[in-house]
Short mmCIF file of C-alpha atoms (C1' of nucleotides) in Angstrom, two decimals:
data_model
loop_
_atom_site.label_atom_id
_atom_site.label_comp_id
_atom_site.label_asym_id
_atom_site.label_seq_id
_atom_site.Cartn_x
_atom_site.Cartn_y
_atom_site.Cartn_z
CA MET I 1437 0.00 0.00 0.00
CA PRO I 1438 1.60 3.24 -1.08
CA ILE I 1439 1.72 6.04 1.38
CA VAL I 1440 -0.99 8.30 0.10
CA GLU I 1441 -0.70 11.04 2.67
CA ASP I 1442 -0.78 11.57 6.37
CA VAL I 1443 -4.44 12.26 6.04
CA ASP I 1444 -5.28 13.97 9.29
CA ASP I 1445 -2.42 16.43 9.31
CA ALA I 1446 -2.25 17.09 5.60
CA ASP I 1447 -5.93 17.78 5.29
CA ALA I 1448 -5.91 20.27 8.14
CA LEU I 1449 -2.82 21.90 6.68
CA PHE I 1450 -4.14 22.32 3.15
CA LYS I 1451 -7.55 23.46 4.33
CA ALA I 1452 -5.85 26.01 6.55
CA LEU I 1453 -3.94 27.36 3.56
CA ALA I 1454 -7.05 27.50 1.41
CA ASP I 1455 -8.24 30.85 2.80
CA PRO I 1456 -6.64 34.13 1.65
CA THR I 1457 -7.13 35.76 5.05
CA ARG I 1458 -5.26 32.92 6.74
CA ARG I 1459 -2.44 33.17 4.21
CA ALA I 1460 -2.25 36.89 4.93
CA LEU I 1461 -2.02 36.08 8.64
CA LEU I 1462 0.90 33.77 7.93
CA ASP I 1463 2.51 36.56 5.94
CA ALA I 1464 2.04 38.97 8.81
CA LEU I 1465 3.49 36.51 11.33
CA SER I 1466 6.40 35.67 9.07
CA GLU I 1467 7.39 39.32 9.24
CA ARG I 1468 7.25 39.42 12.99
CA ASP I 1469 6.43 36.77 15.58
CA GLY I 1470 4.67 37.42 18.84
CA GLN I 1471 1.85 39.59 17.59
CA THR I 1472 -1.39 39.79 19.51
CA LEU I 1473 -4.85 39.37 18.10
CA PHE I 1474 -5.47 43.11 17.97
CA GLU I 1475 -2.14 43.74 16.30
CA LEU I 1476 -3.00 41.22 13.64
CA CYS I 1477 -6.42 42.77 13.15
CA ALA I 1478 -4.85 46.18 12.61
CA ARG I 1479 -2.28 44.76 10.23
CA MET I 1480 -4.90 43.00 8.17
CA THR I 1481 -6.80 46.21 7.56
CA THR I 1482 -3.74 48.36 6.90
CA ALA I 1483 -1.15 46.23 5.15
CA HIS I 1484 -3.40 43.64 3.53
CA GLY I 1485 -6.52 45.64 2.83
CA LEU I 1486 -8.80 43.18 4.55
CA THR I 1487 -11.72 44.18 6.71
CA SER I 1488 -12.15 41.31 9.08
CA SER I 1489 -13.61 41.48 12.54
CA ARG I 1490 -11.74 40.43 15.63
CA GLN I 1491 -13.79 37.26 15.96
CA ALA I 1492 -13.20 36.32 12.36
CA ILE I 1493 -9.45 36.71 12.78
CA SER I 1494 -9.57 34.72 16.01
CA GLN I 1495 -11.36 31.86 14.31
CA HIS I 1496 -8.85 31.90 11.48
CA LEU I 1497 -6.08 31.66 14.05
CA ASP I 1498 -7.87 28.68 15.56
CA VAL I 1499 -7.71 26.93 12.20
CA LEU I 1500 -4.04 27.80 11.81
CA GLU I 1501 -3.32 26.51 15.27
CA THR I 1502 -5.11 23.25 14.54
CA ALA I 1503 -2.97 22.86 11.45
CA GLY I 1504 0.10 23.41 13.58
CA LEU I 1505 1.13 26.52 11.70
CA VAL I 1506 0.61 28.90 14.62
CA THR I 1507 1.34 28.49 18.30
CA ARG I 1508 -0.18 30.60 21.05
CA ARG I 1509 1.40 31.64 24.32
CA ARG I 1510 -0.56 33.51 26.94
CA GLU I 1511 1.10 36.14 29.08
CA GLY I 1512 -1.12 38.17 31.34
CA ARG I 1513 -3.95 39.52 29.32
CA TYR I 1514 -2.05 39.17 26.06
CA THR I 1515 -1.94 36.16 23.78
CA PHE I 1516 1.03 36.17 21.47
CA HIS I 1517 1.05 34.26 18.22
CA ASP I 1518 4.09 32.63 16.69
CA LEU I 1519 4.54 31.13 13.27
CA ASP I 1520 5.69 27.54 12.90
CA THR I 1521 6.63 26.60 9.37
CA ALA I 1522 7.54 23.03 10.25
CA PRO I 1523 4.28 21.53 8.91
CA LEU I 1524 5.07 23.06 5.53
CA ALA I 1525 8.21 20.98 5.07
CA PRO I 1526 6.54 17.87 3.61
CA LEU I 1527 4.54 20.13 1.34
CA ARG I 1528 7.71 21.38 -0.32
CA GLU I 1529 8.85 17.84 -1.03
CA ARG I 1530 5.60 16.69 -2.54
CA TRP I 1531 5.01 16.66 -6.31
CA HIS I 1532 8.55 17.72 -6.79
CA HIS I 1533 9.84 17.20 -10.34
CA PRO I 1534 7.66 16.08 -13.20
CA ASP I 1535 10.68 14.64 -15.01
CA GLU I 1536 11.88 12.75 -11.97
CA ARG I 1537 9.53 9.86 -11.59
CA THR I 1538 10.09 8.29 -8.22
CA PRO I 1539 11.08 4.70 -8.96
CA ARG I 1540 9.59 2.23 -6.58
CA MET L 733 5.58 47.74 -1.49
CA PRO L 734 5.64 44.09 -0.49
CA ILE L 735 4.01 41.71 -2.88
CA VAL L 736 1.28 40.22 -0.79
CA GLU L 737 0.35 37.51 -3.20
CA ASP L 738 -0.59 37.05 -6.81
CA VAL L 739 -4.17 36.84 -5.73
CA ASP L 740 -5.82 35.31 -8.76
CA ASP L 741 -3.38 32.48 -9.27
CA ALA L 742 -2.56 31.79 -5.66
CA ASP L 743 -6.16 31.53 -4.59
CA ALA L 744 -7.02 29.08 -7.35
CA LEU L 745 -3.90 27.10 -6.53
CA PHE L 746 -4.51 26.78 -2.80
CA LYS L 747 -8.19 26.06 -3.24
CA ALA L 748 -7.26 23.35 -5.72
CA LEU L 749 -4.96 21.77 -3.18
CA ALA L 750 -7.56 21.96 -0.40
CA ASP L 751 -9.36 18.79 -1.46
CA PRO L 752 -7.94 15.34 -0.66
CA THR L 753 -9.31 13.80 -3.86
CA ARG L 754 -7.55 16.44 -5.93
CA ARG L 755 -4.30 15.83 -4.06
CA ALA L 756 -4.68 12.13 -4.76
CA LEU L 757 -5.16 12.94 -8.43
CA LEU L 758 -1.91 14.90 -8.40
CA ASP L 759 -0.25 11.91 -6.76
CA ALA L 760 -1.58 9.61 -9.45
CA LEU L 761 -0.44 11.91 -12.23
CA SER L 762 2.96 12.39 -10.66
CA GLU L 763 3.49 8.65 -10.99
CA ARG L 764 2.53 8.61 -14.65
CA ASP L 765 1.49 11.36 -17.02
CA GLY L 766 -1.00 10.98 -19.82
CA GLN L 767 -3.72 9.12 -17.95
CA THR L 768 -7.29 9.32 -19.11
CA LEU L 769 -10.31 10.11 -17.01
CA PHE L 770 -11.30 6.48 -16.68
CA GLU L 771 -7.79 5.45 -15.79
CA LEU L 772 -7.75 8.01 -13.03
CA CYS L 773 -11.16 6.87 -11.81
CA ALA L 774 -9.93 3.29 -11.57
CA ARG L 775 -6.76 4.38 -9.84
CA MET L 776 -8.67 6.42 -7.26
CA THR L 777 -10.74 3.44 -6.21
CA THR L 778 -7.90 0.92 -6.19
CA ALA L 779 -4.77 2.71 -5.07
CA HIS L 780 -6.27 5.54 -3.05
CA GLY L 781 -9.37 3.91 -1.66
CA LEU L 782 -11.68 6.63 -2.88
CA THR L 783 -15.09 5.98 -4.34
CA SER L 784 -15.68 8.92 -6.61
CA SER L 785 -17.88 8.97 -9.66
CA ARG L 786 -16.59 9.83 -13.10
CA GLN L 787 -18.28 13.22 -13.04
CA ALA L 788 -16.83 14.05 -9.66
CA ILE L 789 -13.32 13.24 -10.88
CA SER L 790 -13.91 15.25 -14.02
CA GLN L 791 -14.95 18.28 -12.02
CA HIS L 792 -11.92 17.92 -9.81
CA LEU L 793 -9.75 17.85 -12.92
CA ASP L 794 -11.46 21.06 -14.05
CA VAL L 795 -10.38 22.73 -10.83
CA LEU L 796 -6.84 21.44 -11.20
CA GLU L 797 -6.73 22.67 -14.78
CA THR L 798 -7.94 26.12 -13.71
CA ALA L 799 -5.17 26.21 -11.15
CA GLY L 800 -2.69 25.35 -13.90
CA LEU L 801 -1.67 22.11 -12.23
CA VAL L 802 -3.06 19.84 -14.94
CA THR L 803 -3.11 20.20 -18.71
CA ARG L 804 -5.40 18.30 -21.04
CA ARG L 805 -4.70 17.11 -24.57
CA ARG L 806 -7.38 15.53 -26.66
CA GLU L 807 -6.53 12.74 -29.08
CA GLY L 808 -9.39 10.98 -30.77
CA ARG L 809 -11.85 9.96 -28.16
CA TYR L 810 -9.29 10.07 -25.39
CA THR L 811 -8.35 13.02 -23.23
CA PHE L 812 -4.96 12.65 -21.63
CA HIS L 813 -4.02 14.51 -18.47
CA ASP L 814 -0.55 15.75 -17.66
CA LEU L 815 0.79 17.16 -14.43
CA ASP L 816 2.39 20.60 -14.34
CA THR L 817 4.14 21.40 -11.10
CA ALA L 818 5.26 24.86 -12.20
CA PRO L 819 2.55 26.69 -10.21
CA LEU L 820 3.86 25.03 -7.06
CA ALA L 821 7.24 26.73 -7.28
CA PRO L 822 6.28 30.01 -5.55
CA LEU L 823 4.53 27.96 -2.90
CA ARG L 824 7.80 26.35 -1.87
CA GLU L 825 9.48 29.71 -1.43
CA ARG L 826 6.73 31.24 0.65
CA TRP L 827 6.91 31.42 4.44
CA HIS L 828 10.44 30.17 4.23
CA HIS L 829 12.48 31.70 7.02
CA PRO L 830 16.09 32.39 6.14
CA ASP L 831 16.83 32.28 9.86
CA GLU L 832 15.30 29.08 10.99
CA ARG L 833 13.64 29.02 14.35
CA THR L 834 12.47 26.24 16.69
CA PRO L 835 14.26 23.04 15.91
CA ARG L 836 11.64 21.60 18.26
"C1'" DA Z 1484 -13.17 48.96 43.49
"C1'" DC Z 1485 -14.21 49.95 38.85
"C1'" DA Z 1486 -13.68 50.70 34.21
"C1'" DA Z 1487 -11.05 49.67 30.18
"C1'" DT Z 1488 -8.48 46.36 27.70
"C1'" DA Z 1489 -7.61 41.72 25.55
"C1'" DG Z 1490 -9.66 37.85 24.47
"C1'" DG Z 1491 -12.91 33.50 24.62
"C1'" DC Z 1492 -17.33 30.83 23.69
"C1'" DA Z 1493 -21.31 29.53 21.24
"C1'" DA Z 1494 -25.35 29.84 18.39
"C1'" DG Z 1495 -27.24 31.29 13.97
"C1'" DC Z 1496 -26.99 32.40 9.09
"C1'" DA Z 1497 -25.67 32.90 4.23
"C1'" DG Z 1498 -22.74 31.56 0.56
"C1'" DC Z 1499 -19.88 28.12 -1.35
"C1'" DC Z 1500 -18.46 23.49 -2.75
"C1'" DA Z 1501 -18.41 18.71 -3.75
"C1'" DC Z 1502 -21.37 15.46 -5.51
"C1'" DT Z 1503 -25.25 13.52 -7.90
"C1'" DT Z 1504 -28.48 13.06 -11.72
"C1'" DG Z 1505 -29.80 13.20 -16.33
"C1'" DC Z 1506 -28.90 13.89 -20.85
"C1'" DC Z 1507 -25.97 15.04 -24.81
"C1'" DT Z 1508 -21.72 14.93 -28.20
"C1'" DG Z 1509 -17.94 12.79 -30.48
"C1'" DT Z 1510 -15.05 8.64 -31.76
"C1'" DC Z 1511 -14.05 3.94 -32.97
"C1'" DA Z 1512 -14.93 -1.01 -34.21
"C1'" DA Z 1513 -17.83 -4.58 -36.25
"C1'" DT T 1154 -24.75 2.14 -39.71
"C1'" DT T 1155 -25.12 0.95 -35.21
"C1'" DG T 1156 -23.73 0.20 -30.75
"C1'" DA T 1157 -20.22 0.68 -27.26
"C1'" DC T 1158 -16.85 3.62 -25.40
"C1'" DA T 1159 -14.86 8.12 -23.64
"C1'" DG T 1160 -16.18 12.26 -22.19
"C1'" DG T 1161 -18.85 16.91 -21.68
"C1'" DC T 1162 -22.63 20.05 -19.88
"C1'" DA T 1163 -25.82 21.77 -16.61
"C1'" DA T 1164 -29.19 21.98 -12.94
"C1'" DG T 1165 -30.22 20.60 -8.23
"C1'" DT T 1166 -28.94 19.41 -3.40
"C1'" DG T 1167 -26.80 18.67 1.23
"C1'" DG T 1168 -23.12 19.72 4.06
"C1'" DC T 1169 -19.35 22.54 5.19
"C1'" DT T 1170 -17.33 27.17 6.31
"C1'" DG T 1171 -16.56 31.82 7.10
"C1'" DC T 1172 -18.70 35.44 9.40
"C1'" DT T 1173 -21.68 37.81 12.51
"C1'" DT T 1174 -23.95 38.57 16.93
"C1'" DG T 1175 -24.25 38.53 21.74
"C1'" DC T 1176 -22.46 37.66 25.94
"C1'" DC T 1177 -18.88 36.09 29.03
"C1'" DT T 1178 -14.04 35.82 31.68
"C1'" DA T 1179 -9.56 37.53 32.94
"C1'" DT T 1180 -6.06 41.06 33.50
"C1'" DT T 1181 -4.42 45.81 34.13
"C1'" DG T 1182 -4.42 50.84 35.19
"C1'" DT T 1183 -6.19 54.63 38.01
#
DNA sequence: ACAATAGGCAAGCAGCCACTTGCCTGTCAA
DNA sequence: TTGACAGGCAAGTGGCTGCTTGCCTATTGT
């Protein structure tokens, strides 16, 4: 049986990447880690031209956290968000070269 | 001005990758180009354990073609499908930290 | 203490998406 | 020519998903 994909993780990962707002959040966090929810909200409206409510952003961050792309750390009344690109590693390997058929 | 993303292409690309059946189709085509619709249908049921109808597969191939990941060439009564991984190139560069964090 | 700040939780709703259903077109072999 | 094969087109439907709405908890400053 060929390894199709690590279904649970991969599905959550790709679904997380399917939304433009979530990709913009990853962009914002790749520029600077440790941003709070309100910081990200402000950045979405200014730098990315998106008008998303706080709750919407929060739910998007939930999805990103489930996919393992974002980690949260609570300090006092602030929740800081950090980017974790580790889950993207297998994605870069997949479907690599069309002229390099994997012999098996 | 930072390039946020090539919205049209990127959105179609990520949405195309969001479905497990479509990812399985890319897997199947990465093993061998030039498969027909019926070949891919058979391969989905056997190798990937998916029970998708011919029309469902065809619609998935439409999405993949729109995203530029699959090209079609008609010969007689057969339509052959080829994989094109070129649209995936910018994906591999994105969210790629030069300074790598968290070896975790 | 009290108000403001930062964020969480959950229900409801509208649009989208994957899939089905039904029928049609074009190609090839006998 | 006729039937089987390979595929296309389009409308309808159920479930998922992104977003809103409303209310709640916790922390901090004065």
